[in-house]
Coordinates of N, CA, C and O in Angstrom, one line a residue:
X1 N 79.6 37.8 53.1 CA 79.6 39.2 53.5 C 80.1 39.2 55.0 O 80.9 40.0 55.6
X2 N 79.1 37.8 55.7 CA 79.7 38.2 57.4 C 81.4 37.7 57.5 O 82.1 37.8 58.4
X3 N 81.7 37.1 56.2 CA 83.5 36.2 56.7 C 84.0 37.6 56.3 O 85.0 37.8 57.0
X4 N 83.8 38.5 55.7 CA 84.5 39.7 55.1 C 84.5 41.1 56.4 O 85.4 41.7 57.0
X5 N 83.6 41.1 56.5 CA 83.3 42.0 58.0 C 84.2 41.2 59.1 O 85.0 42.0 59.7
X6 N 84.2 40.0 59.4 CA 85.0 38.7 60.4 C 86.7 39.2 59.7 O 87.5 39.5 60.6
X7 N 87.0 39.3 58.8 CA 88.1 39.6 58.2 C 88.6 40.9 58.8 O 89.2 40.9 59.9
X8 N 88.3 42.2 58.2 CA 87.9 43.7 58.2 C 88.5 43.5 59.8 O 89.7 43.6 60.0
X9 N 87.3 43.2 61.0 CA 87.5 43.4 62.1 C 88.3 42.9 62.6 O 88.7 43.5 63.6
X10 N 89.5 41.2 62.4 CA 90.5 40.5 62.8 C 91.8 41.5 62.7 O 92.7 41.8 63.5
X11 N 91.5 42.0 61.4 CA 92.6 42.7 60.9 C 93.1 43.9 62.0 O 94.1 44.0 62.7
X12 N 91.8 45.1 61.9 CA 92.1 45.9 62.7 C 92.2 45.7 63.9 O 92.4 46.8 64.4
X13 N 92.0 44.8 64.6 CA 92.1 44.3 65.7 C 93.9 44.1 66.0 O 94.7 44.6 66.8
X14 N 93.9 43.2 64.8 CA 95.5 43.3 65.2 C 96.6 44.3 65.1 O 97.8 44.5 65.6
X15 N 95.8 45.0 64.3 CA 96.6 46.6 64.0 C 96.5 47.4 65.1 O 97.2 48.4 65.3
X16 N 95.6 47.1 65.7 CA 95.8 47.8 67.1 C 96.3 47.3 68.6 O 96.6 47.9 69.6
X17 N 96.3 46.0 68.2 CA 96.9 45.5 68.9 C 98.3 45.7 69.2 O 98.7 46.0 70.3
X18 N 99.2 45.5 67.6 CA 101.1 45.5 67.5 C 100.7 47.4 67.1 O 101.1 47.8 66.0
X19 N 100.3 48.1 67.6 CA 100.1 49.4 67.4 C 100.2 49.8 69.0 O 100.4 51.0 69.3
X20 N 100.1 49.1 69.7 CA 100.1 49.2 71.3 C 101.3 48.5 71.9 O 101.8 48.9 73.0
X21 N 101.8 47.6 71.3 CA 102.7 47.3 71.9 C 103.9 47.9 72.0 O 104.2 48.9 71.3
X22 N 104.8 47.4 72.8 CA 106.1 47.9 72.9 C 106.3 49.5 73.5 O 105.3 50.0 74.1
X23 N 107.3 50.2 73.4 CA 107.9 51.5 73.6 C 107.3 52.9 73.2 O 108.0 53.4 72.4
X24 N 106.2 53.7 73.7 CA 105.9 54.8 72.9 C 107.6 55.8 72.4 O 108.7 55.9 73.0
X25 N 107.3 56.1 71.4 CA 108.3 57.2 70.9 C 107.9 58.6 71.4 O 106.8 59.1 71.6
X26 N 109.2 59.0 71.5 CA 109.2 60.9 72.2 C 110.0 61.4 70.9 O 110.8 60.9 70.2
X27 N 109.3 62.9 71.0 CA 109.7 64.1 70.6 C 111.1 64.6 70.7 O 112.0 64.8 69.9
X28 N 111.0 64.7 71.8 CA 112.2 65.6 72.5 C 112.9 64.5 73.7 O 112.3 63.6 74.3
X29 N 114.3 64.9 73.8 CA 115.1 64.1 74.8 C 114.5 64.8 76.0 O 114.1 66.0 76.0
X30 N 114.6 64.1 77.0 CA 114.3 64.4 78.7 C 115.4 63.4 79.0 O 115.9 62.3 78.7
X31 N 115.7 64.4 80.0 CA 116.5 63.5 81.4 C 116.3 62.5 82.1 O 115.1 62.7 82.4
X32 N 116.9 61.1 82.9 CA 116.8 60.6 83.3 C 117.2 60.6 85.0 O 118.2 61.0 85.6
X33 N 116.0 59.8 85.7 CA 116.0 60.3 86.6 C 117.2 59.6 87.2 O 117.4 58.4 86.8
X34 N 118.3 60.3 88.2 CA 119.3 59.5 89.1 C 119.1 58.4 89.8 O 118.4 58.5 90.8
X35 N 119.6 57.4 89.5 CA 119.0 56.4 90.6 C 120.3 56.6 92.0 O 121.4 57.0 91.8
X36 N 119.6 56.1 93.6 CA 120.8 55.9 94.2 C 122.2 55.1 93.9 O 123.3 55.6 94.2
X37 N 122.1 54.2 93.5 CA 122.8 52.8 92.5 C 123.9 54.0 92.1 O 125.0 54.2 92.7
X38 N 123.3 54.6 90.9 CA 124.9 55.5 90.1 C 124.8 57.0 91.3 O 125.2 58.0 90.8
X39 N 124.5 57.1 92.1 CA 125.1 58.1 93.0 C 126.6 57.6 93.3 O 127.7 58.0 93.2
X40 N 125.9 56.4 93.9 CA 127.0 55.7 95.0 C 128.5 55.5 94.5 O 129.5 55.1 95.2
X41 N 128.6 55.9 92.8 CA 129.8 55.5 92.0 C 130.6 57.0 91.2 O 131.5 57.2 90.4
X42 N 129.3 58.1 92.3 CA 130.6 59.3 91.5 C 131.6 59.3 92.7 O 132.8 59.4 92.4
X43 N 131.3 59.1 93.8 CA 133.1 59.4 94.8 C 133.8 57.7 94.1 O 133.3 56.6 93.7
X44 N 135.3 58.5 94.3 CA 136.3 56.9 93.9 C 136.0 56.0 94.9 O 135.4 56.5 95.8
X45 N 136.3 55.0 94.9 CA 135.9 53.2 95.8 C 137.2 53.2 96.7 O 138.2 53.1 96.0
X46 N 137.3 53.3 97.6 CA 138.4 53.0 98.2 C 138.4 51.2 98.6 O 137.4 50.7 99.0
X47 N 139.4 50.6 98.5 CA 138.9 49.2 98.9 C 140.8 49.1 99.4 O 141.8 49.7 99.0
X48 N 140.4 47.8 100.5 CA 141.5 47.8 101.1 C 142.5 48.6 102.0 O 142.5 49.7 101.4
X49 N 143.2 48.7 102.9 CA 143.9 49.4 103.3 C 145.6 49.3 103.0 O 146.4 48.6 102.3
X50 N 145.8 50.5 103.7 CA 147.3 51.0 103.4 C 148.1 52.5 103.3 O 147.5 53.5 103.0
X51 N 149.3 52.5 103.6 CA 149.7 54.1 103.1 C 149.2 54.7 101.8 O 148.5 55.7 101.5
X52 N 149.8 53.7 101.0 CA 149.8 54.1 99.7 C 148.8 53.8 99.1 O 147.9 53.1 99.6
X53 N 148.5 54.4 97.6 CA 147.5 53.8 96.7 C 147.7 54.0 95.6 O 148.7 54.5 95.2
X54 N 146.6 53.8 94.8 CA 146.9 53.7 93.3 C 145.1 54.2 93.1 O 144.2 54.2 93.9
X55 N 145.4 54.6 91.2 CA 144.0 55.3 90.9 C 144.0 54.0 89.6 O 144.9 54.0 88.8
X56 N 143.3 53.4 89.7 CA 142.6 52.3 88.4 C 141.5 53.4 87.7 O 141.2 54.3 88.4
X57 N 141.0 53.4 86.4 CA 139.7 53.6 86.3 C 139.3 52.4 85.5 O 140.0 52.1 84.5
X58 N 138.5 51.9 85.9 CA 137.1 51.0 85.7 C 135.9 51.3 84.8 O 135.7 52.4 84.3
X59 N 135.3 50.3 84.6 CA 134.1 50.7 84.0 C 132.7 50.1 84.6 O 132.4 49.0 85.1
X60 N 132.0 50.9 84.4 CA 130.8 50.9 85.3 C 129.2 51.6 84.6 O 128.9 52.7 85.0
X61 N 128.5 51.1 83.9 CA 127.3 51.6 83.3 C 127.9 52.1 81.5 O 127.2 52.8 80.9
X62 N 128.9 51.7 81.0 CA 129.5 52.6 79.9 C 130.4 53.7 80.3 O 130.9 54.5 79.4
X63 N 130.7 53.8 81.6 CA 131.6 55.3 81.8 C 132.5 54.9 82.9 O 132.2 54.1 83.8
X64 N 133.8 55.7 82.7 CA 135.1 55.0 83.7 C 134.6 55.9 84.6 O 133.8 56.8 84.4
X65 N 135.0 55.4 85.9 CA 135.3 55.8 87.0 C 136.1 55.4 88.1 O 136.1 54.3 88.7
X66 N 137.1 56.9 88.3 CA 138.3 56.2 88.9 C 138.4 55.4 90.2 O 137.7 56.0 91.1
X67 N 138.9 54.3 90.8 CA 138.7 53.4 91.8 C 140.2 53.7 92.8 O 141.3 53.5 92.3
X68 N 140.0 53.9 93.8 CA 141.1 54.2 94.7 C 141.2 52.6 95.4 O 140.2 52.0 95.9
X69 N 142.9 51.8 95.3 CA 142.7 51.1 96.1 C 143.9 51.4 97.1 O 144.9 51.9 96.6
X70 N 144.0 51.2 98.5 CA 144.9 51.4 99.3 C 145.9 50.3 99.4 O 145.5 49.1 99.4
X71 N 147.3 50.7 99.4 CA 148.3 49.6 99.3 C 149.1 49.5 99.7 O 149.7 50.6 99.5
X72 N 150.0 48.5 100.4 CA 151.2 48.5 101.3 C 152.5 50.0 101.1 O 152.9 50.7 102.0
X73 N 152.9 49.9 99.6 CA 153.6 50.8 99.2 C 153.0 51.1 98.0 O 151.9 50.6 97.7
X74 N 153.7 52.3 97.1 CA 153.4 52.7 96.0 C 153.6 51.9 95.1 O 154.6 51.2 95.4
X75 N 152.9 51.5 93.9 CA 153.1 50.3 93.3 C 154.4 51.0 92.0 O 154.8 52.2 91.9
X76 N 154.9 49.5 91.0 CA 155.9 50.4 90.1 C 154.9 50.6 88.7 O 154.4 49.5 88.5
X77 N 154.7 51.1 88.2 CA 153.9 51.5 86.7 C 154.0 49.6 86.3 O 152.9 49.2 86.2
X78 N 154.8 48.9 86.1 CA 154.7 47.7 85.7 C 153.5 46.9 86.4 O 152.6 46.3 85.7
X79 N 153.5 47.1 88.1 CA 152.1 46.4 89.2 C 151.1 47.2 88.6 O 150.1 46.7 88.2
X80 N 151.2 48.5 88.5 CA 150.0 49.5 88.2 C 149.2 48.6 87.0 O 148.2 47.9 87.3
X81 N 149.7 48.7 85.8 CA 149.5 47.8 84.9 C 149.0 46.5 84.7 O 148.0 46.0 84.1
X82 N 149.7 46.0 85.4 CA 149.1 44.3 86.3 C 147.8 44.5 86.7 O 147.0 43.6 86.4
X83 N 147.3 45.7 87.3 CA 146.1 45.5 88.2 C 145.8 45.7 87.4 O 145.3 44.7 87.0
X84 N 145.5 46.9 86.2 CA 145.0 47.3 85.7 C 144.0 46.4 84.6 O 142.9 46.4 84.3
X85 N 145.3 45.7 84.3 CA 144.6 44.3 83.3 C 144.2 43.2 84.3 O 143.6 42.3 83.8
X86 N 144.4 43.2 85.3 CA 143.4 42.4 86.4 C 142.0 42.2 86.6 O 141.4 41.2 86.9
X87 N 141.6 43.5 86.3 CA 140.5 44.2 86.4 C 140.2 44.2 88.3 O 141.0 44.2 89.3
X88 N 138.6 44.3 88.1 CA 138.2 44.7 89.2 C 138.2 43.9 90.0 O 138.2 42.8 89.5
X89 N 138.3 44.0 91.5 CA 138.6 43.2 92.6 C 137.0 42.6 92.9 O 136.1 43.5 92.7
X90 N 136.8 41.8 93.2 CA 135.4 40.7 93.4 C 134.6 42.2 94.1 O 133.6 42.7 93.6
X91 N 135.1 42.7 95.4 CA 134.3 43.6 95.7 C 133.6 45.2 94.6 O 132.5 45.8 94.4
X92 N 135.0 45.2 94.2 CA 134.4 46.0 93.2 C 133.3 45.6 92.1 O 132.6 46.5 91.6
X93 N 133.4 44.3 91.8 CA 132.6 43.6 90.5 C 130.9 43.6 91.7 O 129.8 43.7 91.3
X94 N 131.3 43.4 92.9 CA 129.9 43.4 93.2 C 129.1 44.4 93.0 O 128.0 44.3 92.5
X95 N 129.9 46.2 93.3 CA 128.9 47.2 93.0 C 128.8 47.4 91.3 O 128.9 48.6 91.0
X96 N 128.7 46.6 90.5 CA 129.3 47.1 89.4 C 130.4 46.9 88.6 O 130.1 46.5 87.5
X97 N 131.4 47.1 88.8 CA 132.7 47.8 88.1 C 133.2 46.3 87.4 O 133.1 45.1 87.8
X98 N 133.6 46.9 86.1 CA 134.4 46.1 85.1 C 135.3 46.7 84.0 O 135.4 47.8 83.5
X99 N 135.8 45.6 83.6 CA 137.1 46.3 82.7 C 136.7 46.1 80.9 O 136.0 45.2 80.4
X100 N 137.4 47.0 80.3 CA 137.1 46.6 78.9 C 138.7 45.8 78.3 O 138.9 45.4 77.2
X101 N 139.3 45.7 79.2 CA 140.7 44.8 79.3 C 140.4 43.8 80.0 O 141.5 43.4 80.4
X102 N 139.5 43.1 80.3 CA 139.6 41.6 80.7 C 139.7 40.9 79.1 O 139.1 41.2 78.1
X103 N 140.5 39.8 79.3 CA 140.7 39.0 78.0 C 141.3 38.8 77.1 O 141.3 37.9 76.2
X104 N 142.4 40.6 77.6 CA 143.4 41.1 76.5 C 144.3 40.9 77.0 O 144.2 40.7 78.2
X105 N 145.4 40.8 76.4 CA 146.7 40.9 76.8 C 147.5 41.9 76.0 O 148.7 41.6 75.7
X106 N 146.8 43.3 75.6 CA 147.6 43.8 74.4 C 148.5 45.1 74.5 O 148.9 45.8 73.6
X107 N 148.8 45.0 76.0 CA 149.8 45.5 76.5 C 151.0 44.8 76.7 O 151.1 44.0 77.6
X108 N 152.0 45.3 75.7 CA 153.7 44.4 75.8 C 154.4 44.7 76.8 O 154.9 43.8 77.4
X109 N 154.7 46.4 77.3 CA 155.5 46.5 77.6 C 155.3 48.3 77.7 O 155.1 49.1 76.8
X110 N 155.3 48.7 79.4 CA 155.1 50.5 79.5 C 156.8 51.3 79.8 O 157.4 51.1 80.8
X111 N 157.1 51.9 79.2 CA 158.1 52.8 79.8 C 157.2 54.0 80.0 O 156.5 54.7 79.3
X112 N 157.8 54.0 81.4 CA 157.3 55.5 81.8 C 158.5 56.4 82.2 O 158.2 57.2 83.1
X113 N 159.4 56.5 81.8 CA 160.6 57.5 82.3 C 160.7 58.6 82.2 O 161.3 59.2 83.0
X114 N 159.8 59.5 80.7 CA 159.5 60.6 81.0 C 157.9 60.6 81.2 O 156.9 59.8 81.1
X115 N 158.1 62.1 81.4 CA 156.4 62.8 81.6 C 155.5 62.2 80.3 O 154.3 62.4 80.4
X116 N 156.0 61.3 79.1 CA 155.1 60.7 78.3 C 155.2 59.0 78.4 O 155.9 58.4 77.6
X117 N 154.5 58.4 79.4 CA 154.4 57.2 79.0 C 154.3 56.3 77.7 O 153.3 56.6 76.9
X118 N 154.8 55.6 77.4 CA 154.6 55.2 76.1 C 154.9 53.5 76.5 O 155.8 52.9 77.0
X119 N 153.6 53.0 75.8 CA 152.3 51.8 75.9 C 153.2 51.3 74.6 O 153.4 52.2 73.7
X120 N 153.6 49.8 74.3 CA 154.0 49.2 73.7 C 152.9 47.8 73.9 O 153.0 46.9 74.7
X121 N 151.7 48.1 72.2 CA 151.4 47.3 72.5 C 151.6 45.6 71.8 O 152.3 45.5 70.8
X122 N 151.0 44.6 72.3 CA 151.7 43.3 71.8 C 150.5 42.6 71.1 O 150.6 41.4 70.8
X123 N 149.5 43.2 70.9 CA 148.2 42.9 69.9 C 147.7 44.1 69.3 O 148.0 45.3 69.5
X124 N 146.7 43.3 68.3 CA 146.1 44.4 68.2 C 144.6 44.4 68.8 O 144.2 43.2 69.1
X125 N 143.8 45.2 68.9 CA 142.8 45.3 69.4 C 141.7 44.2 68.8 O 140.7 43.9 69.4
X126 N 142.2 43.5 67.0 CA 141.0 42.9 66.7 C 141.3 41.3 67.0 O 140.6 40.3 66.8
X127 N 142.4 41.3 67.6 CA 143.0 39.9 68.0 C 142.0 39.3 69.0 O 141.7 38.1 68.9
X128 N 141.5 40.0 69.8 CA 141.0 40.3 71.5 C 139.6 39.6 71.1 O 139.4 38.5 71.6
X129 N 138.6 40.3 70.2 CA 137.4 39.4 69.7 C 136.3 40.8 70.8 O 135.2 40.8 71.3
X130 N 137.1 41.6 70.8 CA 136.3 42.6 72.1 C 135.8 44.3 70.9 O 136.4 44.8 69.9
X131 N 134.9 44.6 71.6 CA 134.9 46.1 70.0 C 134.8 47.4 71.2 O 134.2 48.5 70.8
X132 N 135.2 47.3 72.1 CA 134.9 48.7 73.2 C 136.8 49.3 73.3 O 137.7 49.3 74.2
X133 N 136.7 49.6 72.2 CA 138.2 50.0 72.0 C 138.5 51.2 72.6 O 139.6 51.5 72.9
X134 N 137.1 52.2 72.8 CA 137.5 53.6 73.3 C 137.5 53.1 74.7 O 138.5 53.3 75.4
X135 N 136.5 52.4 75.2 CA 137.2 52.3 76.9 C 138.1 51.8 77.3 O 138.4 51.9 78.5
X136 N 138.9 51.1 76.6 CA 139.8 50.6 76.6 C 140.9 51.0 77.0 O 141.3 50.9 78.2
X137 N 141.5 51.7 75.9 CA 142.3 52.8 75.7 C 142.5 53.9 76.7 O 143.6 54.2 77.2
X138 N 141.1 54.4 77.1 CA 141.0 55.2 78.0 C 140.9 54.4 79.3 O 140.8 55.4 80.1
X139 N 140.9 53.6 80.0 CA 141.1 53.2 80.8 C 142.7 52.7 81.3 O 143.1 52.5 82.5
X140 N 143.5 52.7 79.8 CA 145.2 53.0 80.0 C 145.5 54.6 80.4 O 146.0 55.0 81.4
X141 N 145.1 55.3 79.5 CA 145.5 56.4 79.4 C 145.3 57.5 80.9 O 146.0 58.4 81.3
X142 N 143.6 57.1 81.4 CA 143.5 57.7 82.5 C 144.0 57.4 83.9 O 144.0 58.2 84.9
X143 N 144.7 55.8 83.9 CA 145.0 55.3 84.3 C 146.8 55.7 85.1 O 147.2 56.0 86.2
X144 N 147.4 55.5 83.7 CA 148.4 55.7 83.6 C 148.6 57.5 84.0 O 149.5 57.7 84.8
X145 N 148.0 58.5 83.5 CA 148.2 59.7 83.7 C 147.7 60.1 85.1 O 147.9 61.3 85.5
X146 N 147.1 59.0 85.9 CA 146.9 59.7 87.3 C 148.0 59.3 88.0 O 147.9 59.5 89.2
X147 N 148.7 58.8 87.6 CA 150.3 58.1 88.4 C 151.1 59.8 88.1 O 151.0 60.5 87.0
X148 N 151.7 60.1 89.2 CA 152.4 61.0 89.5 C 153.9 61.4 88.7 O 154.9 60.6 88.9
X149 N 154.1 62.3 88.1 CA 155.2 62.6 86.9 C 154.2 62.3 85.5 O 153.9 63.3 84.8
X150 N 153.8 61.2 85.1 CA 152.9 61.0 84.1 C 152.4 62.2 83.3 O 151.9 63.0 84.2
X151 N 152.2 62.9 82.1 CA 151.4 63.7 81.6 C 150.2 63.4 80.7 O 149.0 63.7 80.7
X152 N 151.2 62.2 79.7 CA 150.8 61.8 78.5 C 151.1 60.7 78.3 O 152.1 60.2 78.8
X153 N 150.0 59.8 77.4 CA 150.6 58.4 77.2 C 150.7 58.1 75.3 O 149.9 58.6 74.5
X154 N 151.4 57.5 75.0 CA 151.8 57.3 73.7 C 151.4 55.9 73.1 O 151.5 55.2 74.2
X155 N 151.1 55.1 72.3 CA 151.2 54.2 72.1 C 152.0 53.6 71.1 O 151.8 54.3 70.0
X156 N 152.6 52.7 70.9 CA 153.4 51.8 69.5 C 153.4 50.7 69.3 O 153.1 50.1 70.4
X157 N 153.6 50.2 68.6 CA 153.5 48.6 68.1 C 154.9 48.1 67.8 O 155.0 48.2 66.6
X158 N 155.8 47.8 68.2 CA 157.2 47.8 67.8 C 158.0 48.7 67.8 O 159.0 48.4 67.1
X159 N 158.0 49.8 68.2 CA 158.2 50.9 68.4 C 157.9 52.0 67.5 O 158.3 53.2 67.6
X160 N 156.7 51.4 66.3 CA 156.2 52.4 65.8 C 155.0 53.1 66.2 O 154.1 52.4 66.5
X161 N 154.6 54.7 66.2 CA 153.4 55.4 66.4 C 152.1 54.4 66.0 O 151.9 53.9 64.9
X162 N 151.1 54.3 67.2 CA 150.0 53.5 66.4 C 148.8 54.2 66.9 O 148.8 55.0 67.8
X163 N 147.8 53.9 66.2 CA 146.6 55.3 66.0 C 145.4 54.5 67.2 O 144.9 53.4 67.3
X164 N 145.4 55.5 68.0 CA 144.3 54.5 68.4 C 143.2 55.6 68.9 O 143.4 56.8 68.8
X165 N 142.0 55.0 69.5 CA 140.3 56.2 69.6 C 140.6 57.0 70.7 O 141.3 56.7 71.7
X166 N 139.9 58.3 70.4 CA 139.7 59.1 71.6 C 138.6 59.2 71.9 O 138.0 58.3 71.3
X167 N 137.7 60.0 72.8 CA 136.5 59.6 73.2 C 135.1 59.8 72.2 O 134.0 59.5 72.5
X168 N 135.4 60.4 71.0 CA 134.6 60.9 69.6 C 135.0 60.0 69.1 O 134.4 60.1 68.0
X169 N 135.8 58.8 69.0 CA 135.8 57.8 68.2 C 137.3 58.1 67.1 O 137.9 57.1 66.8
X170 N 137.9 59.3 66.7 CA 138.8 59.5 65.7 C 140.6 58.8 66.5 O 141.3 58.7 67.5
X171 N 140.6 58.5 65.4 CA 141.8 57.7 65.6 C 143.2 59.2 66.0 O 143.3 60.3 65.5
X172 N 143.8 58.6 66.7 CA 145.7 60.1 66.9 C 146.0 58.6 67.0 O 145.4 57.6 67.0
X173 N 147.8 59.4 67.0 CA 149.2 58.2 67.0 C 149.7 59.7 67.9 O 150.7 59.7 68.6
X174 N 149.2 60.5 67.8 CA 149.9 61.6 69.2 C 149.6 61.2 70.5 O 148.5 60.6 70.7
X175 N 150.5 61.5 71.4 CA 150.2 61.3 72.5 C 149.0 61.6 73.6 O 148.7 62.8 73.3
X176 N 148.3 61.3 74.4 CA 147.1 61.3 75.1 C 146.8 62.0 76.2 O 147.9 62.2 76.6
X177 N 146.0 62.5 76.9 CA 145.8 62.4 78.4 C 144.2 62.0 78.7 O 143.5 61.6 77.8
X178 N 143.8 62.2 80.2 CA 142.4 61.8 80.2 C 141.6 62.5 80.0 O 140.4 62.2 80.2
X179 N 142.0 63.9 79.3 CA 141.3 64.6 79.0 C 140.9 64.8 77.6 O 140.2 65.8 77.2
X180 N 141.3 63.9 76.9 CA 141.0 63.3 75.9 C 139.7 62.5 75.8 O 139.1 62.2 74.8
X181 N 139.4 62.3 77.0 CA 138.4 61.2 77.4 C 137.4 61.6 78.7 O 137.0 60.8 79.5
X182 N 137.2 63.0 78.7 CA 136.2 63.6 79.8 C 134.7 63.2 79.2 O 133.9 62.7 79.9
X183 N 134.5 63.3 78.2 CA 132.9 62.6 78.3 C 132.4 61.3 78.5 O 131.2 61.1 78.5
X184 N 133.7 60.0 78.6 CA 133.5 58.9 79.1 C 133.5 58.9 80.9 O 132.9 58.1 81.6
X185 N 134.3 60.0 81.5 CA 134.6 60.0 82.9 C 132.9 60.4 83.7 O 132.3 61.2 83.1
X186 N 132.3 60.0 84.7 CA 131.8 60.2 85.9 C 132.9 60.6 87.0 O 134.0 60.1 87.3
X187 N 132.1 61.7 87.4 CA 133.1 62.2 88.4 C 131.9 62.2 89.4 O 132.1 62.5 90.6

C-alpha cells in the first residue's frame, strides 16, 4: 500500500513538475516591447564617404532595411548588383545586417534600360540549398527600384517570364516593385 501511495505521489509530482516547465501560453497577442538595438535600424546606415551613393536593402531581424552607402561616383546597375550580392560590409554585419543572397549566385545578368529592370536569373533558387526566397527577391527588387529611372523589376530564366514570391508568399512572373514587399520593410 505504502509503494502505491510512493507511486501516486512520484507521479504527480512529476506532472507538476513538466506542467511548470517551459513557456506559459497567452490568450491574446500583445506587443512587444521596442528594444534600443531595433530603434537604431529604422534610419538607413550610412557607411563610408562620398558624393554619391547607393540604397542596398539588407536584412536584419527578418525584415529589409534600406542601407545607404556613400561612394566615389554613382555606381552602374551592374556594381549596384555586385554589392548587392556582396552583402553587408563587416561594419554593417556588426550591427546586425545580412543578406539572404550570400551563397547565391542566381543572378545572370540585369538590363535595366527601361523603367522595368529585368533580372535574368542563372539558377534556380533550389540550387542555392537557402529557403528565404521572399527576402531574397525582395531584396533585388527593392533594391533595384530605389536606383533612379527604375520602376519595376521583371525576372526570366533564359529570357523566359519566371514566377517568383511576393511578400504573402504567392508566386507573379509580372513585373515587381517594393511595394510589393512593404510588410517585409522597417522604415
Amino acid at each position: 500500500m505504502i509503494r502505491l501511495y510512493a507511486t501516486v505521489l512520484c507521479l504527480c509530482g512529476l506532472a507538476v513538475t513538466a506542467a511548470a516547465c517551459g513557456v506559459p501560453t497567452e490568450n491574446t497577442a500583445r506587443p512587444l516591447a521596442t528594444t534600443d538595438a531595433a530603434q537604431a535600424f529604422v534610419e538607413p546606415v550610412a557607411r563610408t564617404a562620398g558624393p554619391a551613393s547607393e540604397h542596398l536593402y539588407l536584412v536584419n531581424n527578418g525584415s529589409l532595411i534600406r542601407v545607404e552607402r556613400k561612394l566615389s561616383a554613382p555606381p552602374s546597375i551592374q556594381q549596384l548588383v555586385s554589392d548587392l550580392m556582396a552583402g553587408p560590409t563587416e561594419a554593417e554585419e556588426d550591427v546586425g545586417f545580412t543578406s539572404a543572397l550570400l551563397g547565391t549566385h542566381i543572378i545572370g545578368a540585369v538590363d535595366a534600360s527601361a523603367t522595368t529592370a529585368v533580372v535574368d536569373l542563372s539558377s534556380t533558387r533550389e540550387d542555392t540549398g537557402r529557403n528565404d526566397d521572399v527576402l531574397a527577391f525582395a531584396q533585388v527588387v527593392c533594391t533595384l527600384t530605389a536606383r533612379p529611372g527604375v520602376k519595376r523589376v521583371a525576372f526570366t530564366r533564359e529570357g523566359h517570364p519566371v514566377g517568383v514570391p511576393r511578400a504573402d508568399g504567392a508566386l507573379t512572373d509580372t513585373p515587381l516593385t517594393c511595394a510589393d514587399y512593404t510588410s517585409l520593410l522597417t522604415w
